[in-house]
Short mmCIF file of C-alpha atoms and ligand atoms in Angstrom, two decimals:
data_model
loop_
_atom_site.label_atom_id
_atom_site.label_comp_id
_atom_site.label_asym_id
_atom_site.label_seq_id
_atom_site.Cartn_x
_atom_site.Cartn_y
_atom_site.Cartn_z
CA MET N 1 -102.62 45.43 86.11
CA SER N 2 -105.07 43.56 88.37
CA ILE N 3 -104.51 39.86 89.05
CA SER N 4 -107.78 38.92 87.34
CA LYS N 5 -106.84 40.88 84.19
CA TYR N 6 -103.39 39.27 84.21
CA LEU N 7 -104.92 35.79 84.55
CA SER N 8 -107.52 36.41 81.87
CA ASP N 9 -104.84 37.70 79.43
CA PHE N 10 -102.66 34.70 80.27
CA VAL N 11 -105.45 32.17 79.61
CA ARG N 12 -106.45 33.95 76.40
CA SER N 13 -102.91 33.87 75.08
CA PHE N 14 -103.27 30.11 74.47
CA LYS N 15 -104.84 29.26 71.13
CA ILE N 16 -106.48 26.23 72.72
CA THR N 17 -108.62 28.62 74.80
CA TYR N 18 -110.18 29.98 71.62
CA THR N 19 -110.57 26.48 70.19
CA ILE N 20 -112.57 25.51 73.28
CA SER N 21 -114.63 28.67 72.98
CA ASN N 22 -115.19 27.85 69.28
CA LEU N 23 -116.45 24.45 70.34
CA PHE N 24 -119.06 26.15 72.53
CA ASN N 25 -119.98 28.31 69.54
CA TYR N 26 -120.11 25.35 67.19
CA SER N 27 -123.75 25.94 66.24
CA LYS N 28 -122.81 29.45 65.05
CA LEU N 29 -119.64 28.33 63.28
CA LYS N 30 -120.79 25.15 61.56
CA GLY N 31 -122.11 27.16 58.56
CA ASN N 32 -118.48 28.10 57.82
CA ALA N 33 -117.83 24.52 56.65
CA MET N 34 -119.61 25.34 53.37
CA LEU N 35 -117.49 28.49 52.90
CA TYR N 36 -114.27 26.62 53.70
CA LYS N 37 -115.24 24.05 51.06
CA LYS N 38 -116.20 26.74 48.53
CA TYR N 39 -112.75 28.33 48.80
CA GLY N 40 -110.79 25.07 49.21
CA LEU N 41 -109.72 25.66 52.81
CA LYS N 42 -109.10 22.32 54.50
CA LYS N 43 -109.53 22.79 58.24
CA SER N 44 -112.03 22.38 61.01
CA VAL N 45 -114.37 25.31 61.72
CA ILE N 46 -113.23 25.33 65.36
CA SER N 47 -109.48 25.58 64.60
CA PRO N 48 -107.44 28.80 64.76
CA ILE N 49 -107.43 30.57 61.40
CA SER N 50 -105.20 33.27 59.94
CA SER N 51 -103.86 34.59 56.62
CA LYS N 52 -101.23 31.80 56.72
CA ASP N 53 -104.02 29.32 55.93
CA PHE N 54 -104.86 31.08 52.67
CA LYS N 55 -101.33 31.34 51.29
CA GLN N 56 -101.68 28.21 49.14
CA LEU N 57 -105.12 29.11 47.81
CA PRO N 58 -105.61 30.81 44.45
CA PRO N 59 -105.83 34.61 44.42
CA GLN N 60 -109.39 35.91 44.49
CA PRO N 61 -110.89 39.09 43.05
CA GLN N 62 -110.78 42.14 45.32
CA PRO N 63 -113.90 44.25 45.97
CA TRP N 64 -114.92 45.72 42.62
CA LEU N 65 -114.22 49.36 43.50
CA ASP N 66 -110.62 48.49 44.43
CA GLU N 67 -110.14 47.31 40.88
CA LYS N 68 -111.92 50.11 39.06
CA SER N 69 -112.75 53.69 39.90
CA LEU N 70 -116.32 54.56 40.84
CA LYS N 71 -115.80 57.83 38.99
CA ASP N 72 -115.32 55.90 35.75
CA VAL N 73 -118.34 53.63 36.11
CA SER N 74 -120.83 55.85 37.96
CA LYS N 75 -122.62 57.36 34.95
CA ALA N 76 -123.59 54.01 33.49
CA HIS N 77 -124.31 52.32 36.81
CA ALA N 78 -128.05 52.05 37.48
CA GLU N 79 -127.68 51.42 41.22
CA PHE N 80 -125.37 54.39 41.69
CA GLN N 81 -127.80 56.53 39.73
CA SER N 82 -130.64 55.37 42.00
CA PHE N 83 -128.99 56.92 45.08
CA PRO N 84 -130.10 60.42 46.11
CA GLN N 85 -127.91 63.19 44.65
CA ASN N 86 -126.28 64.03 48.01
CA ILE N 87 -125.26 60.38 48.53
CA GLN N 88 -123.83 60.17 45.02
CA GLU N 89 -121.72 63.26 45.72
CA SER N 90 -120.54 61.86 49.06
CA ILE N 91 -119.38 58.49 47.73
CA ILE N 92 -118.07 59.39 44.27
CA ASN N 93 -114.38 59.52 45.37
CA TRP N 94 -114.54 56.21 47.24
CA SER N 95 -112.07 54.35 45.02
CA GLU N 96 -109.41 57.06 45.34
CA ASP N 97 -109.96 58.13 48.97
CA GLY N 98 -111.10 54.96 50.76
CA TYR N 99 -113.62 56.92 52.79
CA ALA N 100 -116.84 58.89 52.33
CA ILE N 101 -118.55 61.44 54.58
CA LEU N 102 -122.34 61.60 54.75
CA PRO N 103 -123.25 64.80 56.62
CA GLY N 104 -126.10 64.48 59.14
CA PHE N 105 -127.10 60.97 58.02
CA PHE N 106 -128.09 59.94 61.58
CA ALA N 107 -128.78 63.43 62.99
CA LYS N 108 -132.32 62.51 64.08
CA GLU N 109 -131.25 59.43 66.05
CA ALA N 110 -128.11 60.71 67.83
CA ASP N 111 -129.68 62.16 71.01
CA GLU N 112 -131.79 59.08 71.61
CA VAL N 113 -128.74 56.80 71.24
CA ASN N 114 -126.93 58.90 73.86
CA ARG N 115 -129.92 58.60 76.20
CA VAL N 116 -130.11 54.81 75.76
CA ILE N 117 -126.37 54.34 76.30
CA LYS N 118 -126.38 56.50 79.44
CA GLU N 119 -129.35 54.63 80.88
CA LYS N 120 -127.91 51.19 80.13
CA LEU N 121 -124.51 52.07 81.56
CA LYS N 122 -126.23 53.25 84.73
CA SER N 123 -128.33 50.09 85.04
CA GLY N 124 -125.27 47.89 84.36
CA GLU N 125 -126.79 46.35 81.21
CA LEU N 126 -123.83 47.79 79.33
CA LYS N 127 -120.24 48.00 80.55
CA PHE N 128 -116.95 49.34 79.28
CA ARG N 129 -114.59 46.71 77.84
CA TYR N 130 -111.01 46.98 76.61
CA GLY N 131 -110.73 50.34 78.40
CA ASN N 132 -113.20 52.75 76.83
CA LYS N 133 -115.32 50.64 74.49
CA ILE N 134 -118.95 49.65 74.89
CA MET N 135 -119.29 46.54 72.78
CA PHE N 136 -122.44 45.19 71.11
CA ALA N 137 -124.94 47.75 72.44
CA LEU N 138 -126.94 46.67 69.40
CA ASN N 139 -127.95 43.57 71.37
CA GLN N 140 -129.55 45.81 74.00
CA SER N 141 -131.22 48.45 71.87
CA GLU N 142 -133.81 48.19 69.13
CA LEU N 143 -132.87 51.70 67.97
CA ILE N 144 -129.17 50.86 67.56
CA ARG N 145 -130.06 47.63 65.73
CA ARG N 146 -132.35 49.58 63.43
CA MET N 147 -129.62 52.12 62.69
CA GLY N 148 -127.11 49.35 62.02
CA ASN N 149 -129.55 47.79 59.56
CA ASP N 150 -130.75 51.08 58.06
CA ILE N 151 -131.99 50.21 54.57
CA LEU N 152 -130.34 53.08 52.68
CA MET N 153 -127.04 52.73 54.56
CA THR N 154 -126.99 48.96 53.98
CA LYS N 155 -127.61 49.55 50.26
CA ILE N 156 -124.75 52.06 50.06
CA LEU N 157 -122.32 49.74 51.87
CA SER N 158 -123.33 46.70 49.79
CA PHE N 159 -122.91 48.79 46.65
CA LEU N 160 -119.40 49.91 47.69
CA LEU N 161 -118.29 46.37 48.52
CA GLY N 162 -120.07 44.73 45.62
CA LYS N 163 -121.58 42.12 47.94
CA GLU N 164 -124.47 42.18 50.43
CA VAL N 165 -123.23 43.26 53.85
CA LYS N 166 -124.22 41.86 57.23
CA LEU N 167 -123.88 43.81 60.45
CA PHE N 168 -121.23 42.27 62.71
CA GLN N 169 -120.84 44.56 65.71
CA SER N 170 -121.38 47.97 67.24
CA ILE N 171 -118.92 49.86 69.43
CA ASN N 172 -119.92 52.95 71.41
CA PHE N 173 -117.57 55.52 72.86
CA ILE N 174 -118.27 58.21 75.42
CA GLU N 175 -114.72 59.56 75.21
CA GLY N 176 -112.25 59.51 72.34
CA SER N 177 -110.67 56.10 71.73
CA LYS N 178 -107.08 57.49 71.61
CA GLN N 179 -106.41 54.43 69.48
CA ARG N 180 -103.24 54.52 67.39
CA ALA N 181 -103.50 54.33 63.61
CA HIS N 182 -104.59 50.93 62.35
CA SER N 183 -106.61 49.30 59.63
CA ASP N 184 -109.56 47.14 60.61
CA ILE N 185 -108.43 44.17 58.56
CA VAL N 186 -106.02 43.05 61.26
CA HIS N 187 -109.02 42.69 63.59
CA MET N 188 -111.78 41.72 61.17
CA THR N 189 -110.35 39.88 58.22
CA THR N 190 -111.81 38.07 55.24
CA TYR N 191 -110.96 35.65 52.48
CA PRO N 192 -111.17 36.84 49.77
CA GLN N 193 -109.47 39.90 51.27
CA GLY N 194 -111.05 43.30 51.78
CA TYR N 195 -114.67 42.38 52.41
CA LEU N 196 -115.20 44.44 55.54
CA ILE N 197 -116.60 47.95 55.71
CA ALA N 198 -117.33 50.22 58.66
CA ILE N 199 -119.19 53.37 59.53
CA TRP N 200 -118.40 55.84 62.29
CA ILE N 201 -121.20 58.08 63.60
CA ALA N 202 -120.73 61.35 65.51
CA LEU N 203 -123.26 61.39 68.34
CA GLU N 204 -122.44 65.00 69.23
CA ASP N 205 -120.55 67.88 67.60
CA ILE N 206 -116.86 66.97 67.82
CA LYS N 207 -113.78 69.19 67.71
CA GLU N 208 -110.20 67.95 67.44
CA GLU N 209 -109.51 68.72 71.13
CA GLN N 210 -112.14 66.12 72.12
CA GLY N 211 -110.05 63.33 70.57
CA ALA N 212 -111.57 63.45 67.09
CA LEU N 213 -111.31 60.58 64.64
CA PHE N 214 -108.37 60.82 62.24
CA TYR N 215 -107.65 58.97 59.02
CA TYR N 216 -105.22 58.82 56.10
CA PRO N 217 -106.93 59.36 52.73
CA GLY N 218 -105.77 56.85 50.12
CA SER N 219 -104.06 54.57 52.66
CA HIS N 220 -106.50 51.78 51.75
CA LYS N 221 -104.42 51.23 48.61
CA LEU N 222 -101.36 50.13 50.61
CA PRO N 223 -100.67 46.39 50.81
CA TYR N 224 -102.61 44.71 53.59
CA ILE N 225 -100.47 44.32 56.71
CA LEU N 226 -101.29 40.99 58.32
CA ASN N 227 -99.53 38.83 60.93
CA ASP N 228 -96.57 37.95 58.69
CA GLU N 229 -95.72 41.61 58.24
CA PHE N 230 -94.83 42.39 61.85
CA ASN N 231 -93.37 40.54 64.76
CA SER N 232 -96.61 39.16 66.21
CA GLY N 233 -94.64 36.89 68.55
CA SER N 234 -97.16 34.12 68.11
CA SER N 235 -96.16 30.45 68.05
CA TYR N 236 -97.93 27.18 67.28
CA PHE N 237 -99.60 27.16 70.69
CA ARG N 238 -99.72 30.78 71.80
CA LEU N 239 -100.53 34.28 70.59
CA GLY N 240 -97.84 36.92 71.06
CA ALA N 241 -98.28 39.04 74.19
CA ASN N 242 -97.35 42.30 72.44
CA SER N 243 -98.70 41.57 69.00
CA TYR N 244 -100.98 44.59 68.88
CA LYS N 245 -98.25 47.00 69.94
CA ALA N 246 -95.91 45.45 67.35
CA TYR N 247 -98.64 45.92 64.74
CA GLU N 248 -99.21 49.58 65.66
CA ASP N 249 -95.46 50.29 65.59
CA ARG N 250 -95.30 48.71 62.14
CA ILE N 251 -98.16 50.93 60.94
CA GLU N 252 -96.51 54.02 62.41
CA ASP N 253 -93.36 53.20 60.39
CA GLU N 254 -95.46 52.69 57.27
CA ILE N 255 -97.09 56.11 57.70
CA LYS N 256 -93.69 57.77 58.13
CA ASN N 257 -92.04 55.91 55.26
CA LYS N 258 -94.85 56.64 52.83
CA GLY N 259 -95.27 60.23 54.05
CA LEU N 260 -99.02 59.78 54.45
CA GLN N 261 -101.05 62.91 55.21
CA LYS N 262 -103.43 62.77 58.14
CA LYS N 263 -106.92 64.29 58.18
CA VAL N 264 -108.87 64.98 61.36
CA LEU N 265 -112.64 64.74 61.27
CA GLU N 266 -114.29 67.65 63.06
CA ALA N 267 -117.83 66.34 62.83
CA LYS N 268 -121.35 67.58 63.42
CA LYS N 269 -123.83 65.47 65.35
CA GLY N 270 -125.19 62.73 63.07
CA ASP N 271 -122.38 62.88 60.50
CA VAL N 272 -121.22 59.51 59.21
CA LEU N 273 -117.83 58.50 57.90
CA ILE N 274 -117.68 55.26 55.95
CA TRP N 275 -114.24 53.66 55.82
CA HIS N 276 -112.68 51.01 53.62
CA ALA N 277 -111.42 47.83 55.35
CA ASN N 278 -107.82 48.94 54.86
CA LEU N 279 -108.11 52.68 55.54
CA LEU N 280 -105.71 53.69 58.32
CA HIS N 281 -107.52 55.54 61.08
CA GLY N 282 -107.53 56.10 64.83
CA GLY N 283 -108.51 58.46 67.65
CA SER N 284 -106.65 61.76 68.29
CA ALA N 285 -105.24 62.71 71.68
CA ILE N 286 -107.77 64.38 74.00
CA THR N 287 -106.32 67.83 74.53
CA LYS N 288 -109.32 69.23 76.40
CA PRO N 289 -109.30 67.16 79.57
CA GLY N 290 -112.66 65.78 80.64
CA SER N 291 -114.31 66.27 77.25
CA THR N 292 -116.57 63.65 75.78
CA ARG N 293 -116.52 62.37 72.19
CA LYS N 294 -119.76 60.44 71.90
CA SER N 295 -119.64 58.24 68.84
CA MET N 296 -120.62 54.84 67.53
CA VAL N 297 -119.04 52.45 65.05
CA PHE N 298 -120.71 49.65 63.08
CA HIS N 299 -118.58 47.00 61.38
CA TYR N 300 -120.04 44.96 58.54
CA TYR N 301 -118.71 41.85 56.84
CA ALA N 302 -119.75 40.86 53.32
CA ASP N 303 -121.91 37.82 52.89
CA GLY N 304 -120.42 34.66 51.37
CA VAL N 305 -116.80 35.22 52.44
CA ILE N 306 -114.74 33.65 55.25
CA CYS N 307 -114.75 36.06 58.22
CA TYR N 308 -112.13 35.86 60.94
CA HIS N 309 -109.87 37.85 63.27
CA GLU N 310 -106.28 37.84 61.99
CA ILE N 311 -104.55 39.03 65.13
CA THR N 312 -106.24 36.56 67.46
CA GLN N 313 -106.56 33.88 64.77
CA ARG N 314 -110.21 33.18 65.54
CA PRO N 315 -113.17 32.66 63.23
CA ALA N 316 -115.73 35.49 63.57
CA VAL N 317 -118.81 34.48 65.54
CA PHE N 318 -122.07 36.15 64.49
O1 AKG G 1 -113.59 55.82 67.19
C1 AKG G 1 -112.37 55.76 67.10
O2 AKG G 1 -111.61 56.60 67.56
C2 AKG G 1 -111.74 54.60 66.40
C3 AKG G 1 -112.63 53.43 66.28
C4 AKG G 1 -111.99 52.37 65.50
O3 AKG G 1 -110.86 52.46 65.13
C5 AKG G 1 -112.71 51.18 65.10
O4 AKG G 1 -113.79 50.91 65.62
O5 AKG G 1 -112.19 50.44 64.23
#
């Protein structure tokens, strides 16, 4: 590890560092005061925040399709009936599976996204972060922003969550992420719980050997695993140095104990997979060295809920 990376990790391990950063982002966070009041959370919008803060608050309803099955309500649901037939077929098992595949949804846009990403990496406007991730390319590309706010996609996601969604971030990959199984709620968390949804887009045809996306159908129904459920090593002042590894180990145990069955997504260019906030997923090993796995993820939070990052105990900044 380089000295600068070591120093940056060290500084970021102190919660006060995030509090100072929140202070700089005060104009973006001050709107949270209304949400904190709405849900009875008594704390400053610049303070660290985690699931511990919500323990004393009354339980809130989960997203509607966690409580009932879309299959049971679809026939009588006008909005569901207004979706094109192919979309209806793709999302009908959402409540049971926790994911939906929309073949070729962004097939027309994929090549142009690849061109834009390549050009912006070359010019230095975009850079890799956290290893192999290109974060927030949507801030640099009208096309990516447009895709993230695609009207039909936004309608589908809002329908599935039962609340309007707002685009939070994009992540682009050139190679497979090789990320171990996880659920997004440990990174992007909400109160009430479960109000995050994400889409993954294949930007080229992808075979397993390229480090394809994998996921565990039905795993979204497992209890949410938040900081209290693993040894995060965090204290009043600091975040635990190995909290993410401890989390991933905990998830690996959960998968073994519950005997969950993995599926690997061999995708065609433009295919979209929508995943539930709590669906376990990750990136397969790359068994064909040097292969690419061009893909893009959009994460969306629901409107009107408290949005934060459980593992780093920070409020989400839009
Ligand atoms: O693309 C992948 O391999 C995983 C991405 C992911 O897990 C995420 O963005 O939450």
